[in-house]
PDB file of C-alpha atoms in Angstrom:
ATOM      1  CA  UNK A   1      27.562 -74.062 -90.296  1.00  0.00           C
ATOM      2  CA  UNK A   2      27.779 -76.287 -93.248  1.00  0.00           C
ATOM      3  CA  UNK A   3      30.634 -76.635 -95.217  1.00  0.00           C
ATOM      4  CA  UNK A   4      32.760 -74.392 -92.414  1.00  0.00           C
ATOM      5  CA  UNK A   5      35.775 -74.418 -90.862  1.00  0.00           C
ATOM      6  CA  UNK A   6      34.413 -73.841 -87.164  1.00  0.00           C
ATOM      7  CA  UNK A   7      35.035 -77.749 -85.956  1.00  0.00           C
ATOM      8  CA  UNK A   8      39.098 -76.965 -86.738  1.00  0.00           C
ATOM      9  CA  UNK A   9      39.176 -73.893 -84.437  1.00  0.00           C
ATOM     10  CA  UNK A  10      42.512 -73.775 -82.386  1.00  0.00           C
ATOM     11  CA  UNK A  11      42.070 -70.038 -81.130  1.00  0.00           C
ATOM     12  CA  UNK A  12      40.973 -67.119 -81.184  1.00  0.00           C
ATOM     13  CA  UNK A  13      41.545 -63.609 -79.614  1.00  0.00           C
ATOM     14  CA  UNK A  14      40.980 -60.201 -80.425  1.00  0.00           C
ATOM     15  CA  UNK A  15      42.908 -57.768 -82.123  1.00  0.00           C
ATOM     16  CA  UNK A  16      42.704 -54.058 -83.168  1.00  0.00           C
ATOM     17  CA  UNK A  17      40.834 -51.843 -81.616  1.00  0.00           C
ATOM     18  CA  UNK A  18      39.186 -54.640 -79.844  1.00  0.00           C
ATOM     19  CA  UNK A  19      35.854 -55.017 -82.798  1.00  0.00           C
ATOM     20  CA  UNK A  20      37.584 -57.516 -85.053  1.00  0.00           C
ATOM     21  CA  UNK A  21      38.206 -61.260 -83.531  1.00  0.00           C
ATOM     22  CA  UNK A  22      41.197 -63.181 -85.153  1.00  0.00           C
ATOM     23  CA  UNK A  23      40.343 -66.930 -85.462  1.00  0.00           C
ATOM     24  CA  UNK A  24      42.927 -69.290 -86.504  1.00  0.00           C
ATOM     25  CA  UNK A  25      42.272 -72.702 -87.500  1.00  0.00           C
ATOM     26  CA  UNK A  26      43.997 -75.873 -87.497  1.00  0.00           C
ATOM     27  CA  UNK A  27      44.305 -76.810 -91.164  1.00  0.00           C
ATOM     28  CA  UNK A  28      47.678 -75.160 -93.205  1.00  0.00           C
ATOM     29  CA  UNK A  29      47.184 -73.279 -96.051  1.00  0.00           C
ATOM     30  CA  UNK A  30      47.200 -76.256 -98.410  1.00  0.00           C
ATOM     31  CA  UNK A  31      44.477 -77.611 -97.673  1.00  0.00           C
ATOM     32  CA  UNK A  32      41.824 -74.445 -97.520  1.00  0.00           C
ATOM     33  CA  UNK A  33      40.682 -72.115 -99.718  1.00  0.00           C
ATOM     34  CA  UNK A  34      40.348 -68.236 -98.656  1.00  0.00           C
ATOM     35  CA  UNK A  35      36.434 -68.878 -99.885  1.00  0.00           C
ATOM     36  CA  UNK A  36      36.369 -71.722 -96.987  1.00  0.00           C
ATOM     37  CA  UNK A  37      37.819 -69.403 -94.855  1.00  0.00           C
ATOM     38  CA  UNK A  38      35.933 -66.231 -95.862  1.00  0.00           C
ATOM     39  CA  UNK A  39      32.679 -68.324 -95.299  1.00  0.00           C
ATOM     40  CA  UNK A  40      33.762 -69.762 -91.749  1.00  0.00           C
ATOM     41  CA  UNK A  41      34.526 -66.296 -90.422  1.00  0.00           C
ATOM     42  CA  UNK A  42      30.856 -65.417 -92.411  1.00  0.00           C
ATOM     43  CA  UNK A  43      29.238 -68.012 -89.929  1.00  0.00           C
ATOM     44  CA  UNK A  44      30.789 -66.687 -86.684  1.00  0.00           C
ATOM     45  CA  UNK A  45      30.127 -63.323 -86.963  1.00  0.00           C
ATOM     46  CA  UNK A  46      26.263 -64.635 -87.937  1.00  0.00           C
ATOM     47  CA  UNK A  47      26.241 -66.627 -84.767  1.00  0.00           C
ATOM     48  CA  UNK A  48      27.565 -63.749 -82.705  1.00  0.00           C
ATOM     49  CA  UNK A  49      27.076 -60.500 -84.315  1.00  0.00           C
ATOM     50  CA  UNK A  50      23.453 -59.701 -82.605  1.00  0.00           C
ATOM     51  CA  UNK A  51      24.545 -60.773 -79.776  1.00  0.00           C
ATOM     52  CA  UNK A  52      27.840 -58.573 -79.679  1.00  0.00           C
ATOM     53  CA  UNK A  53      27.353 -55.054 -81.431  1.00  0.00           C
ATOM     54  CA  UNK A  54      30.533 -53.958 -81.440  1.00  0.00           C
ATOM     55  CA  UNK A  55      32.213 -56.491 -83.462  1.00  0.00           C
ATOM     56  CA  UNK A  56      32.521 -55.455 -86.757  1.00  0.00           C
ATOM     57  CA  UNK A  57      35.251 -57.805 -88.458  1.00  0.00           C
ATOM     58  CA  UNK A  58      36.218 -61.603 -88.317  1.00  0.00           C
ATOM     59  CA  UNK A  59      39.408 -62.894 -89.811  1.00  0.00           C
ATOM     60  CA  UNK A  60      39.851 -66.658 -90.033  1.00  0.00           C
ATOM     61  CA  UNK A  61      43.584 -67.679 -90.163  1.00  0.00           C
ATOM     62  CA  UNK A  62      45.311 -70.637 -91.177  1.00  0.00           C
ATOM     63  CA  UNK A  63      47.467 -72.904 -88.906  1.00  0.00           C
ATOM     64  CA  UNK A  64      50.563 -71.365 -90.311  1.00  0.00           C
ATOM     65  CA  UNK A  65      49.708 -67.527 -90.700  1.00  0.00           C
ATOM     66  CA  UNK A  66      49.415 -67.190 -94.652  1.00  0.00           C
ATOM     67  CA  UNK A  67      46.349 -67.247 -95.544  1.00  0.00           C
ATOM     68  CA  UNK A  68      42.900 -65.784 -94.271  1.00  0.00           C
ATOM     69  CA  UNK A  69      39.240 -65.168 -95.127  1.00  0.00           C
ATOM     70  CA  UNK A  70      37.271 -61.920 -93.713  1.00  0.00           C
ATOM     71  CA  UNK A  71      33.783 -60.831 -93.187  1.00  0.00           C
ATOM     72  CA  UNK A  72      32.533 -57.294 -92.171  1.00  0.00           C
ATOM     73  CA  UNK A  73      29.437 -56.637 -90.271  1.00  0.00           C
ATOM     74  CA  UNK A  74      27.670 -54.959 -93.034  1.00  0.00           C
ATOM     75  CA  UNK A  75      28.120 -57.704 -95.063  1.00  0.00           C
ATOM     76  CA  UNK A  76      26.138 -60.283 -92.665  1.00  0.00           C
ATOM     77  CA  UNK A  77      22.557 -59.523 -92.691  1.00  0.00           C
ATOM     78  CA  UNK A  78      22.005 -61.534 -89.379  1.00  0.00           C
ATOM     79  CA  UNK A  79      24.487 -59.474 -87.720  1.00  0.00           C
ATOM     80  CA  UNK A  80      22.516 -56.494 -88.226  1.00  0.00           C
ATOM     81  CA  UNK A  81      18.989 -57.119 -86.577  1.00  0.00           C
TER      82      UNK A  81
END
């Protein structure tokens, strides 16, 4: 979990067709990156994806909605075991 964003979680819930979790967190858009955020919603779906097989997608949002990172099952090898 190093260098992510999952101590600033504020929520989450999910969206879609019910295989993609929205996270937000608590820091605004100035002061993340979409990398940061592409790599905390990396982590989550490594530390749930075996466990939950039909989540394909997690989006981590910012505080104030404008700016988000994204990771796909296929792309997280620990997801897939």
């Amino acid at each position: 979990m190093e260098n992510s964003l999952v101590p600033y979680i504020s929520s989450f819930g999910v969206v879609g067709a019910g295989d993609t979790v929205k996270v937000t967190v608590q820091e605004p858009r100035d002061r993340v990156t979409k990398k940061e955020l592409a790599h905390t919603a990396f982590v989550i779906l490594s530390l749930t994806g075996a466990q939950i097989k039909d989540l394909n997608r997690v989006e981590v949002w910012t505080a104030d909605g404008e700016l988000y990172g994204v990771s796909n099952r296929q792309d997280v090898p620990l997801a897939n075991r």
